Amino acid sequence: MDIKNAIVTELNNMNLSVNIDNIKNLFVLSADSKNGDVSLPCFALAKELKQNPMVISNSLVSEINSKLTNTSLIEKAEAVNGYVNIFTKQTVVAKNVVTEILSNPNGFGKTNLGNGKTYVLDYSSVNLAKYMHIGHLKTTIIGLVISNLLKNLGYKTVSINYVGDYGTPFGKMITAYYRWGSEEEIKARGVDAVQDLYVKFNREVENDATLEVEAREWFKKIENGDKEATRLANWFIELSRGEVERLCNLLGAEFDSWRGERYYSDKMQPVIAELKSKNLLKQSEGAQIVDLEQYGLGAALIQKSDGTSLYLTRDLAAVQDRFEMYGFNNAIYVTDVAQKLHFKQLFKIVELLNKPYAGSLEHVAYGRYSLPTGKISSRLGKQALLADIYNAALNKAKEIMNERGTKVENFEDVANKVAVGAISFEALKYERVKDTVFDLNASLNFDGETSPYMQYTYARLNSVLEKAGEFDYGAVDFSDINLEEGFEIIKQLNKYPFVIVEAFNKLEPCLIVRHLMNLCSEVNRFYNQKRIIENGKVNVNRLAVINATLCVLKNGFEIINIPVIDKM
Ligand code: ARG
């Protein structure tokens, strides 16, 4: 329920001496429950009424209190330091909120804000020559979670893994293959053999510059459609993509399209022709550029002097293609903040081209990751690979579960869920833009503010619910519940749909993570203080609060990619 709105409406109907409708925007949700649930600061009114804010708040409070009736949602008003603090009737709010949740458990927090409009999301978008490593974690998880969030709000989504399946890296692979590789080995070891070759190339090229020349030649051959070069490139791409797909699926990320950069490499001509016809292209040192100097965005390189296509140009072709295919209303790109300029240039050119989708594109940037031990290098094979991170998380989860004496039938499955949750949580726990240190051990701790803690909270409450059995919650009146402790939970539960919308407005998944974490702390506190089952008798009021909390946690976990575990 919209508590603030309900209070404002009620006050408005009281016909107070101050016109509430005119000042409804001044009301805020109280930050501290000591100050009630909704507050009106009277400072802005002081000027207009030519009165001291204290005087205004005092007189408003006595006016409000004198007009309260049995059916009011307002319990009482208090004047404190120029604020009117309004306390709601906790039992009424609790009943409203819990009923709202339990009458539609899976739907709570879901809306139809999007009304079927389409978002295209470009995330993960891994460069295929490399192993998938820790640097790909945030784009994959943040993209996935934003897509979940959008679906939750009634949007259609198209998830695209715009893989980097083009460019000199594939020339390098072919070079390495001819120097050191063999068909048998690749057939036997698959993608590992391919990636080892790439790593070896990058090591050897430091002492042998001819390798670089050879790689360029192979790349040219790929571009010109040479049969052998194309066959090998395709082979390596297929193997690498299979591995990326496997890892994405392990984390729960599935894509609607894997159309990568290579698809656009021979579709540059229409882009260049259009830029030319709109007088946007300029020659500069033999290359073709769009001059964005006047927007503070430098020169955008469209075509190099040797005629090869560029990242930016391929993105121009890709966005047009996506618009034609999906008719999107919005499109977002989830990448490292280092690509900020690239996307600013892309969006500016789209705007200068007067495209219908100008203004509908957004870059969702995130900060860098580093290991506790320092910066991550990905070129020479020292990087933290995603496959290794996943395995480490899985093993650590099992180890902890063994230590804790976890007895479940589906041990492996539960451990997998703990691992996926911990990895997702690692990628989501701070604001996107922050540079963060990756710390798997910390995120697998069951006691700290971590995802195993949240999953465990859920499982523990779920077992209470199971023990208690079925109840008719329609009969719950909340009259005998000591709401002092429970009301904080009620307020957090009630806030959930608003948090979802805020997370969408800012495209900031950490807001949901934090909210659910707070909810877990509150409900644990409640559970530790209040007996749900006392002397074999179930307190249905309390159980209803627990049940509603489980519903909200479940809906929220689903969005932030923390798998629900019923029992652990
Ligand atoms: N493959 C790129 C990289 O790894 C990211 C691609 C992002 N998406 C895009 N449409 N440019 O840096």
Tab-separated table of N, CA and C in Angstrom, residues 236-308:
chain	number	residue	atom	x	y	z
A	236	PHE	N	37.232	-22.111	-34.508
A	236	PHE	CA	37.642	-21.562	-33.197
A	236	PHE	C	36.495	-20.794	-32.550
A	237	ILE	N	35.756	-20.078	-33.378
A	237	ILE	CA	34.641	-19.292	-32.842
A	237	ILE	C	33.573	-20.207	-32.255
A	238	GLU	N	33.258	-21.261	-32.973
A	238	GLU	CA	32.230	-22.185	-32.483
A	238	GLU	C	32.629	-22.788	-31.136
A	239	LEU	N	33.895	-23.221	-31.062
A	239	LEU	CA	34.363	-23.831	-29.808
A	239	LEU	C	34.293	-22.830	-28.659
A	240	SER	N	34.788	-21.620	-28.922
A	240	SER	CA	34.824	-20.615	-27.852
A	240	SER	C	33.419	-20.222	-27.438
A	241	ARG	N	32.552	-20.102	-28.445
A	241	ARG	CA	31.202	-19.669	-28.108
A	241	ARG	C	30.482	-20.730	-27.287
A	242	GLY	N	30.755	-21.966	-27.607
A	242	GLY	CA	30.147	-23.056	-26.844
A	242	GLY	C	30.533	-22.965	-25.372
A	243	GLU	N	31.789	-22.636	-25.150
A	243	GLU	CA	32.274	-22.535	-23.767
A	243	GLU	C	31.631	-21.336	-23.054
A	244	VAL	N	31.526	-20.220	-23.773
A	244	VAL	CA	30.899	-19.034	-23.177
A	244	VAL	C	29.441	-19.351	-22.833
A	245	GLU	N	28.790	-20.038	-23.739
A	245	GLU	CA	27.390	-20.385	-23.512
A	245	GLU	C	27.259	-21.291	-22.283
A	246	ARG	N	28.175	-22.240	-22.184
A	246	ARG	CA	28.146	-23.163	-21.046
A	246	ARG	C	28.280	-22.382	-19.730
A	247	LEU	N	29.257	-21.460	-19.702
A	247	LEU	CA	29.489	-20.703	-18.465
A	247	LEU	C	28.318	-19.774	-18.151
A	248	CYS	N	27.783	-19.121	-19.188
A	248	CYS	CA	26.632	-18.237	-18.966
A	248	CYS	C	25.461	-19.045	-18.406
A	249	ASN	N	25.241	-20.228	-18.970
A	249	ASN	CA	24.128	-21.050	-18.492
A	249	ASN	C	24.322	-21.498	-17.048
A	250	LEU	N	25.571	-21.793	-16.689
A	250	LEU	CA	25.844	-22.166	-15.299
A	250	LEU	C	25.392	-21.053	-14.359
A	251	LEU	N	25.591	-19.817	-14.804
A	251	LEU	CA	25.213	-18.679	-13.969
A	251	LEU	C	23.738	-18.307	-14.126
A	252	GLY	N	23.077	-18.950	-15.053
A	252	GLY	CA	21.650	-18.666	-15.236
A	252	GLY	C	21.347	-17.670	-16.340
A	253	ALA	N	22.359	-17.283	-17.113
A	253	ALA	CA	22.132	-16.288	-18.168
A	253	ALA	C	21.908	-16.979	-19.513
A	254	GLU	N	20.725	-16.757	-20.073
A	254	GLU	CA	20.430	-17.320	-21.395
A	254	GLU	C	20.134	-16.177	-22.358
A	255	PHE	N	20.548	-16.357	-23.600
A	255	PHE	CA	20.423	-15.263	-24.559
A	255	PHE	C	19.457	-15.590	-25.684
A	256	ASP	N	18.813	-14.535	-26.177
A	256	ASP	CA	17.913	-14.705	-27.319
A	256	ASP	C	18.703	-14.651	-28.619
A	257	SER	N	19.846	-13.995	-28.576
A	257	SER	CA	20.627	-13.873	-29.806
A	257	SER	C	22.113	-13.856	-29.486
A	258	TRP	N	22.868	-14.509	-30.371
A	258	TRP	CA	24.333	-14.526	-30.245
A	258	TRP	C	24.956	-13.844	-31.461
A	259	ARG	N	24.197	-13.006	-32.094
A	259	ARG	CA	24.721	-12.339	-33.292
A	259	ARG	C	25.860	-11.406	-32.887
A	260	GLY	N	27.048	-11.719	-33.353
A	260	GLY	CA	28.225	-10.988	-32.893
A	260	GLY	C	28.750	-9.974	-33.892
A	261	GLU	N	29.923	-9.482	-33.612
A	261	GLU	CA	30.501	-8.400	-34.425
A	261	GLU	C	30.773	-8.833	-35.862
A	262	ARG	N	31.134	-10.089	-36.010
A	262	ARG	CA	31.540	-10.548	-37.332
A	262	ARG	C	30.402	-10.405	-38.343
A	263	TYR	N	29.197	-10.643	-37.876
A	263	TYR	CA	28.028	-10.555	-38.753
A	263	TYR	C	27.956	-9.187	-39.445
A	264	TYR	N	28.442	-8.162	-38.733
A	264	TYR	CA	28.324	-6.802	-39.272
A	264	TYR	C	29.549	-6.357	-40.055
A	265	SER	N	30.596	-7.201	-40.042
A	265	SER	CA	31.862	-6.741	-40.607
A	265	SER	C	31.754	-6.444	-42.106
A	266	ASP	N	30.848	-7.128	-42.801
A	266	ASP	CA	30.726	-6.823	-44.234
A	266	ASP	C	29.449	-6.031	-44.521
A	267	LYS	N	28.913	-5.375	-43.501
A	267	LYS	CA	27.698	-4.581	-43.705
A	267	LYS	C	27.939	-3.111	-43.393
A	268	MET	N	29.187	-2.693	-43.675
A	268	MET	CA	29.570	-1.327	-43.354
A	268	MET	C	29.102	-0.331	-44.405
A	269	GLN	N	28.963	-0.821	-45.648
A	269	GLN	CA	28.738	0.137	-46.738
A	269	GLN	C	27.488	1.004	-46.549
A	270	PRO	N	26.342	0.414	-46.191
A	270	PRO	CA	25.161	1.263	-45.986
A	270	PRO	C	25.388	2.313	-44.900
A	271	VAL	N	26.104	1.939	-43.854
A	271	VAL	CA	26.366	2.888	-42.760
A	271	VAL	C	27.180	4.056	-43.285
A	272	ILE	N	28.252	3.706	-44.012
A	272	ILE	CA	29.134	4.744	-44.514
A	272	ILE	C	28.406	5.621	-45.537
A	273	ALA	N	27.594	4.985	-46.373
A	273	ALA	CA	26.843	5.744	-47.377
A	273	ALA	C	25.881	6.728	-46.710
A	274	GLU	N	25.232	6.268	-45.655
A	274	GLU	CA	24.270	7.147	-44.980
A	274	GLU	C	24.975	8.336	-44.314
A	275	LEU	N	26.090	8.055	-43.681
A	275	LEU	CA	26.855	9.138	-43.042
A	275	LEU	C	27.281	10.160	-44.097
A	276	LYS	N	27.684	9.629	-45.254
A	276	LYS	CA	28.140	10.495	-46.343
A	276	LYS	C	26.977	11.353	-46.842
A	277	SER	N	25.835	10.715	-47.053
A	277	SER	CA	24.703	11.446	-47.631
A	277	SER	C	24.204	12.532	-46.672
A	278	LYS	N	24.441	12.338	-45.397
A	278	LYS	CA	24.017	13.370	-44.446
A	278	LYS	C	25.166	14.311	-44.100
A	279	ASN	N	26.192	14.258	-44.915
A	279	ASN	CA	27.336	15.171	-44.770
A	279	ASN	C	28.031	15.084	-43.428
A	280	LEU	N	28.083	13.902	-42.885
A	280	LEU	CA	28.711	13.772	-41.568
A	280	LEU	C	30.141	13.241	-41.657
A	281	LEU	N	30.517	12.713	-42.807
A	281	LEU	CA	31.852	12.105	-42.930
A	281	LEU	C	32.890	13.125	-43.352
A	282	LYS	N	34.075	12.957	-42.774
A	282	LYS	CA	35.191	13.840	-43.114
A	282	LYS	C	36.436	12.995	-43.318
A	283	GLN	N	37.282	13.402	-44.249
A	283	GLN	CA	38.564	12.734	-44.434
A	283	GLN	C	39.526	13.280	-43.383
A	284	SER	N	40.272	12.399	-42.788
A	284	SER	CA	41.302	12.877	-41.877
A	284	SER	C	42.463	11.907	-41.912
A	285	GLU	N	43.575	12.369	-42.441
A	285	GLU	CA	44.779	11.536	-42.579
A	285	GLU	C	44.458	10.200	-43.240
A	286	GLY	N	43.705	10.262	-44.277
A	286	GLY	CA	43.392	9.040	-45.036
A	286	GLY	C	42.245	8.237	-44.466
A	287	ALA	N	41.864	8.528	-43.209
A	287	ALA	CA	40.758	7.784	-42.596
A	287	ALA	C	39.465	8.587	-42.718
A	288	GLN	N	38.339	7.910	-42.479
A	288	GLN	CA	37.038	8.582	-42.486
A	288	GLN	C	36.576	8.768	-41.037
A	289	ILE	N	36.233	10.000	-40.722
A	289	ILE	CA	35.804	10.259	-39.343
A	289	ILE	C	34.497	11.049	-39.304
A	290	VAL	N	33.842	11.027	-38.137
A	290	VAL	CA	32.784	12.001	-37.859
A	290	VAL	C	33.364	12.934	-36.814
A	291	ASP	N	33.376	14.212	-37.141
A	291	ASP	CA	33.981	15.186	-36.241
A	291	ASP	C	32.990	15.538	-35.121
A	292	LEU	N	33.303	15.110	-33.903
A	292	LEU	CA	32.397	15.385	-32.778
A	292	LEU	C	33.033	16.359	-31.794
A	293	GLU	N	34.063	17.054	-32.287
A	293	GLU	CA	34.821	17.995	-31.451
A	293	GLU	C	33.901	18.992	-30.745
A	294	GLN	N	32.936	19.527	-31.480
A	294	GLN	CA	32.068	20.567	-30.895
A	294	GLN	C	31.199	20.019	-29.752
A	295	TYR	N	31.105	18.700	-29.633
A	295	TYR	CA	30.351	18.124	-28.505
A	295	TYR	C	31.289	17.611	-27.425
A	296	GLY	N	32.564	17.929	-27.606
A	296	GLY	CA	33.556	17.466	-26.635
A	296	GLY	C	33.813	15.975	-26.721
A	297	LEU	N	33.521	15.385	-27.887
A	297	LEU	CA	33.677	13.927	-28.005
A	297	LEU	C	34.742	13.538	-29.031
A	298	GLY	N	35.597	14.483	-29.391
A	298	GLY	CA	36.719	14.179	-30.271
A	298	GLY	C	36.304	13.766	-31.677
A	299	ALA	N	37.160	12.980	-32.297
A	299	ALA	CA	36.875	12.499	-33.652
A	299	ALA	C	36.486	11.035	-33.563
A	300	ALA	N	35.359	10.693	-34.161
A	300	ALA	CA	34.926	9.291	-34.142
A	300	ALA	C	35.391	8.621	-35.426
A	301	LEU	N	36.239	7.641	-35.262
A	301	LEU	CA	36.826	6.948	-36.405
A	301	LEU	C	35.823	5.950	-36.981
A	302	ILE	N	35.519	6.110	-38.269
A	302	ILE	CA	34.510	5.251	-38.908
A	302	ILE	C	35.149	4.208	-39.810
A	303	GLN	N	36.186	4.635	-40.530
A	303	GLN	CA	36.872	3.682	-41.396
A	303	GLN	C	38.353	4.029	-41.453
A	304	LYS	N	39.165	3.004	-41.274
A	304	LYS	CA	40.616	3.236	-41.303
A	304	LYS	C	41.094	3.400	-42.739
A	305	SER	N	42.336	3.906	-42.876
A	305	SER	CA	42.850	4.155	-44.226
A	305	SER	C	42.963	2.865	-45.036
A	306	ASP	N	43.160	1.718	-44.338
A	306	ASP	CA	43.267	0.471	-45.109
A	306	ASP	C	41.891	-0.145	-45.407
A	307	GLY	N	40.843	0.557	-45.042
A	307	GLY	CA	39.495	0.116	-45.412
A	307	GLY	C	38.851	-0.844	-44.426
A	308	THR	N	39.578	-1.296	-43.387
A	308	THR	CA	38.964	-2.249	-42.450
A	308	THR	C	37.895	-1.554	-41.600
